[in-house]
Short mmCIF file of C-alpha atoms in Angstrom, two decimals:
data_model
loop_
_atom_site.label_atom_id
_atom_site.label_comp_id
_atom_site.label_asym_id
_atom_site.label_seq_id
_atom_site.Cartn_x
_atom_site.Cartn_y
_atom_site.Cartn_z
CA ALA Y 1 199.95 154.61 0.39
CA GLN Y 2 197.30 157.28 0.28
CA LYS Y 3 197.34 159.62 -2.66
CA VAL Y 4 195.18 162.51 -3.83
CA THR Y 5 195.45 163.90 -7.32
CA GLN Y 6 193.96 167.15 -8.48
CA ALA Y 7 194.60 167.12 -12.17
CA GLN Y 8 193.92 170.79 -12.77
CA THR Y 9 196.68 173.04 -11.53
CA GLU Y 10 194.94 176.22 -12.60
CA ILE Y 11 191.50 177.08 -13.90
CA SER Y 12 190.41 180.46 -15.18
CA VAL Y 13 186.76 181.31 -15.78
CA VAL Y 14 184.58 184.33 -16.26
CA GLU Y 15 182.03 185.21 -13.63
CA LYS Y 16 178.76 183.27 -13.82
CA GLU Y 17 180.38 180.31 -15.53
CA ASP Y 18 180.09 176.90 -13.89
CA VAL Y 19 183.35 175.22 -12.99
CA THR Y 20 184.24 171.70 -11.84
CA LEU Y 21 187.35 170.86 -9.87
CA ASP Y 22 188.44 167.26 -10.16
CA CYS Y 23 189.78 165.10 -7.37
CA VAL Y 24 190.89 161.48 -7.68
CA TYR Y 25 192.14 159.52 -4.69
CA GLU Y 26 193.88 156.25 -3.96
CA THR Y 27 193.44 154.23 -0.79
CA ARG Y 28 193.29 150.62 0.28
CA ASP Y 29 190.96 151.34 3.15
CA THR Y 30 187.28 150.58 3.02
CA THR Y 31 186.48 153.32 5.49
CA TYR Y 32 187.86 156.73 4.79
CA TYR Y 33 186.89 160.37 4.73
CA LEU Y 34 187.24 162.96 2.03
CA PHE Y 35 187.41 166.71 2.48
CA TRP Y 36 187.49 169.89 0.44
CA TYR Y 37 189.13 173.04 1.73
CA LYS Y 38 189.34 176.54 0.26
CA GLN Y 39 192.39 178.76 0.67
CA PRO Y 40 191.62 182.37 -0.31
CA PRO Y 41 194.42 184.86 -1.00
CA SER Y 42 194.54 185.76 2.70
CA GLY Y 43 195.95 182.30 3.38
CA GLU Y 44 193.63 180.60 5.82
CA LEU Y 45 192.25 177.14 5.08
CA VAL Y 46 188.48 177.09 5.14
CA PHE Y 47 186.59 173.82 5.56
CA LEU Y 48 183.96 173.20 2.89
CA ILE Y 49 182.79 169.61 3.18
CA ARG Y 50 183.50 166.20 4.72
CA ARG Y 51 182.20 162.97 3.21
CA ASN Y 52 182.61 159.40 4.44
CA SER Y 53 183.21 156.50 2.10
CA PHE Y 54 179.83 154.91 2.78
CA ASP Y 55 177.81 157.91 1.76
CA GLU Y 56 177.78 158.31 -1.99
CA GLN Y 57 174.91 160.71 -2.02
CA ASN Y 58 175.74 163.91 -3.83
CA GLU Y 59 175.55 167.07 -1.80
CA ILE Y 60 174.54 170.59 -2.65
CA SER Y 61 175.15 173.68 -0.57
CA GLY Y 62 174.06 176.85 -2.27
CA ARG Y 63 176.19 177.27 -5.38
CA TYR Y 64 178.48 174.43 -4.32
CA SER Y 65 177.91 170.78 -5.11
CA TRP Y 66 179.96 167.64 -4.72
CA ASN Y 67 179.86 164.44 -6.72
CA PHE Y 68 181.32 161.39 -4.98
CA GLN Y 69 181.79 158.30 -7.11
CA LYS Y 70 183.42 155.41 -5.32
CA SER Y 71 183.62 153.34 -8.51
CA THR Y 72 186.00 155.84 -10.04
CA SER Y 73 187.56 157.03 -6.75
CA SER Y 74 186.57 160.58 -7.49
CA PHE Y 75 185.19 163.38 -5.39
CA ASN Y 76 184.58 166.32 -7.70
CA PHE Y 77 183.53 169.80 -6.70
CA THR Y 78 181.35 172.07 -8.83
CA ILE Y 79 180.74 175.76 -8.36
CA THR Y 80 177.67 177.00 -10.17
CA ALA Y 81 177.48 180.59 -11.39
CA SER Y 82 180.98 181.37 -10.15
CA GLN Y 83 181.75 184.70 -8.53
CA VAL Y 84 184.94 186.68 -8.11
CA VAL Y 85 184.92 185.83 -4.40
CA ASP Y 86 185.32 182.16 -5.35
CA SER Y 87 188.85 182.90 -6.52
CA ALA Y 88 191.08 180.79 -4.30
CA VAL Y 89 193.11 177.62 -4.13
CA TYR Y 90 190.97 174.57 -3.52
CA PHE Y 91 192.33 171.44 -1.89
CA CYS Y 92 190.92 167.95 -1.82
CA ALA Y 93 192.09 165.78 1.08
CA LEU Y 94 191.84 162.16 2.23
CA SER Y 95 192.00 160.88 5.79
CA GLU Y 96 194.68 158.39 6.73
CA ALA Y 97 194.18 154.82 7.76
CA PRO Y 98 194.24 153.82 11.45
CA PRO Y 99 195.88 154.67 13.70
CA SER Y 100 196.66 157.98 12.01
CA TYR Y 101 193.02 158.80 11.57
CA GLY Y 102 193.54 162.50 11.86
CA LYS Y 103 196.25 162.82 9.27
CA LEU Y 104 195.05 164.28 6.00
CA THR Y 105 196.74 163.68 2.70
CA PHE Y 106 196.19 166.72 0.51
CA GLY Y 107 196.19 167.10 -3.22
CA GLN Y 108 198.40 169.73 -4.76
CA GLY Y 109 195.52 172.15 -5.05
CA THR Y 110 193.71 173.85 -7.91
CA ILE Y 111 194.08 177.58 -8.34
CA LEU Y 112 190.75 178.99 -9.42
CA THR Y 113 190.60 182.49 -10.83
CA VAL Y 114 187.22 184.00 -11.56
CA HIS Y 115 187.36 187.09 -13.73
CA PRO Y 116 184.65 189.76 -13.61
CA ASP L 1 186.60 182.37 11.70
CA SER L 2 187.34 178.70 12.45
CA GLY L 3 187.91 179.26 16.15
CA VAL L 4 191.50 178.00 15.97
CA THR L 5 193.90 180.72 17.05
CA GLN L 6 197.53 180.86 16.00
CA THR L 7 200.26 183.25 17.04
CA PRO L 8 202.31 184.88 15.73
CA LYS L 9 200.80 185.49 12.31
CA HIS L 10 204.10 186.52 10.79
CA LEU L 11 207.64 185.83 11.91
CA ILE L 12 210.99 186.65 10.36
CA THR L 13 214.08 185.11 11.86
CA ALA L 14 217.64 184.25 10.96
CA THR L 15 219.13 180.89 10.11
CA GLY L 16 220.19 178.91 13.12
CA GLN L 17 217.61 180.48 15.39
CA ARG L 18 214.75 178.85 17.27
CA VAL L 19 211.10 179.89 17.21
CA THR L 20 207.92 178.77 18.91
CA LEU L 21 204.54 178.82 17.25
CA ARG L 22 201.50 178.75 19.46
CA CYS L 23 198.02 177.37 18.86
CA SER L 24 194.76 177.43 20.77
CA PRO L 25 192.26 174.89 19.48
CA ARG L 26 188.54 175.45 19.13
CA SER L 27 186.66 175.26 22.37
CA GLY L 28 185.95 171.62 23.16
CA ASP L 29 188.39 170.18 20.64
CA LEU L 30 190.83 167.64 22.05
CA SER L 31 192.99 167.05 18.98
CA VAL L 32 195.56 169.47 17.68
CA TYR L 33 197.39 169.02 14.40
CA TRP L 34 200.31 170.81 12.84
CA TYR L 35 200.77 171.11 9.10
CA GLN L 36 203.41 172.77 6.98
CA GLN L 37 202.65 174.39 3.64
CA SER L 38 205.52 175.16 1.31
CA LEU L 39 205.69 175.80 -2.42
CA ASP L 40 207.68 172.68 -3.19
CA GLN L 41 206.10 170.22 -0.73
CA GLY L 42 202.52 171.45 -0.61
CA LEU L 43 200.52 170.76 2.55
CA GLN L 44 202.31 168.25 4.74
CA PHE L 45 201.15 166.75 8.01
CA LEU L 46 203.67 167.14 10.81
CA ILE L 47 202.14 165.83 14.01
CA GLN L 48 198.93 165.27 15.95
CA TYR L 49 198.22 165.42 19.66
CA TYR L 50 195.09 164.16 21.29
CA ASN L 51 194.31 165.23 24.84
CA GLY L 52 197.94 165.81 25.63
CA GLU L 53 199.39 162.71 24.04
CA GLU L 54 201.11 162.33 20.72
CA ARG L 55 198.77 160.40 18.43
CA ALA L 56 200.31 160.47 14.97
CA LYS L 57 203.49 161.65 13.41
CA GLY L 58 204.28 162.65 9.86
CA ASN L 59 207.55 163.65 8.26
CA ILE L 60 208.46 166.00 11.05
CA LEU L 61 212.13 166.91 11.20
CA GLU L 62 214.13 166.08 14.33
CA ARG L 63 214.81 169.80 14.69
CA PHE L 64 211.08 170.30 15.18
CA SER L 65 209.13 169.33 18.25
CA ALA L 66 205.67 169.92 19.59
CA GLN L 67 203.62 169.45 22.69
CA GLN L 68 200.08 169.85 23.89
CA PHE L 69 199.56 171.29 27.33
CA PRO L 70 196.90 170.40 29.94
CA ASP L 71 194.80 173.37 28.83
CA LEU L 72 194.96 171.82 25.34
CA HIS L 73 196.88 174.59 23.68
CA SER L 74 199.85 173.46 21.65
CA GLU L 75 203.26 174.74 20.72
CA LEU L 76 205.44 173.85 17.76
CA ASN L 77 209.13 174.47 18.35
CA LEU L 78 211.40 174.87 15.35
CA SER L 79 215.13 174.98 16.02
CA SER L 80 218.36 175.38 14.05
CA LEU L 81 216.29 177.01 11.38
CA GLU L 82 217.28 176.74 7.76
CA LEU L 83 216.17 178.73 4.74
CA GLY L 84 214.09 175.76 3.63
CA ASP L 85 211.99 175.94 6.77
CA SER L 86 210.34 179.08 5.45
CA ALA L 87 206.71 178.14 5.10
CA LEU L 88 203.18 178.66 6.30
CA TYR L 89 202.57 176.59 9.41
CA PHE L 90 199.01 175.65 10.17
CA CYS L 91 197.50 174.46 13.37
CA ALA L 92 194.21 172.61 13.18
CA SER L 93 191.88 171.01 15.68
CA SER L 94 189.04 168.53 15.89
CA VAL L 95 186.75 167.19 18.56
CA GLY L 96 187.94 163.61 18.44
CA ASP L 97 191.08 161.85 17.35
CA GLY L 98 189.90 161.55 13.79
CA ARG L 99 188.70 157.95 13.79
CA PHE L 100 185.19 158.99 12.87
CA GLY L 101 186.32 161.50 10.34
CA ASN L 102 185.88 164.45 12.61
CA THR L 103 185.96 167.71 10.74
CA ILE L 104 189.38 169.26 11.07
CA TYR L 105 189.33 173.04 11.33
CA PHE L 106 192.40 175.05 10.48
CA GLY L 107 193.72 178.28 11.90
CA GLU L 108 194.91 181.20 9.80
CA GLY L 109 198.48 179.98 9.86
CA SER L 110 201.81 181.40 10.95
CA TRP L 111 204.00 182.70 8.16
CA LEU L 112 207.63 181.90 8.95
CA THR L 113 210.40 183.49 6.92
CA VAL L 114 213.97 182.41 7.60
CA VAL L 115 216.61 184.80 6.26
#
């Protein structure tokens, strides 16, 4: 069965600190997709990134970066120079195996609080 | 703004009642998904429709049902409501059926409170 574990339930940092959110997944599939979503206090789920299992290249988008390591089944998310607006719950998710391609298995989420 | 529209945003109803949550997917998206987010269960997949047909099913209760209409909008019907059904219900959509890892975009959710 698919499983996603986000070890950190809550993280608290001061603005401008770098912070890394960990995500470890379990799957028997060779082809799968990983996602990160952000849920700000207003409640909506905001898509951040999608990565397929064959692309282990790290990705950077502004202050956000993602480190995908298939050997350790991890897909970690780093925010550089954090800002108060980054305060949110962050979810890592894994796509299901066929035929339920569209079903995402979510981790429990990491609550990130950035203090001014 | 993801482009996925959900109504109503907030709903308070009594136990035993029935409610309908509505979702309009992003323009061009053929798949619609429903997810439930509660404090104890986290984010749980309920059901997926692709171009009008049910494609995948999660742990959706028998009291819950959904459908996707020819114009691709979807409705989630929740009946015989119980206190434990209080949750944030998300609709999401994607272009394809997910087999190529299509990005799944979520709406703002419908907050359901059962009293």
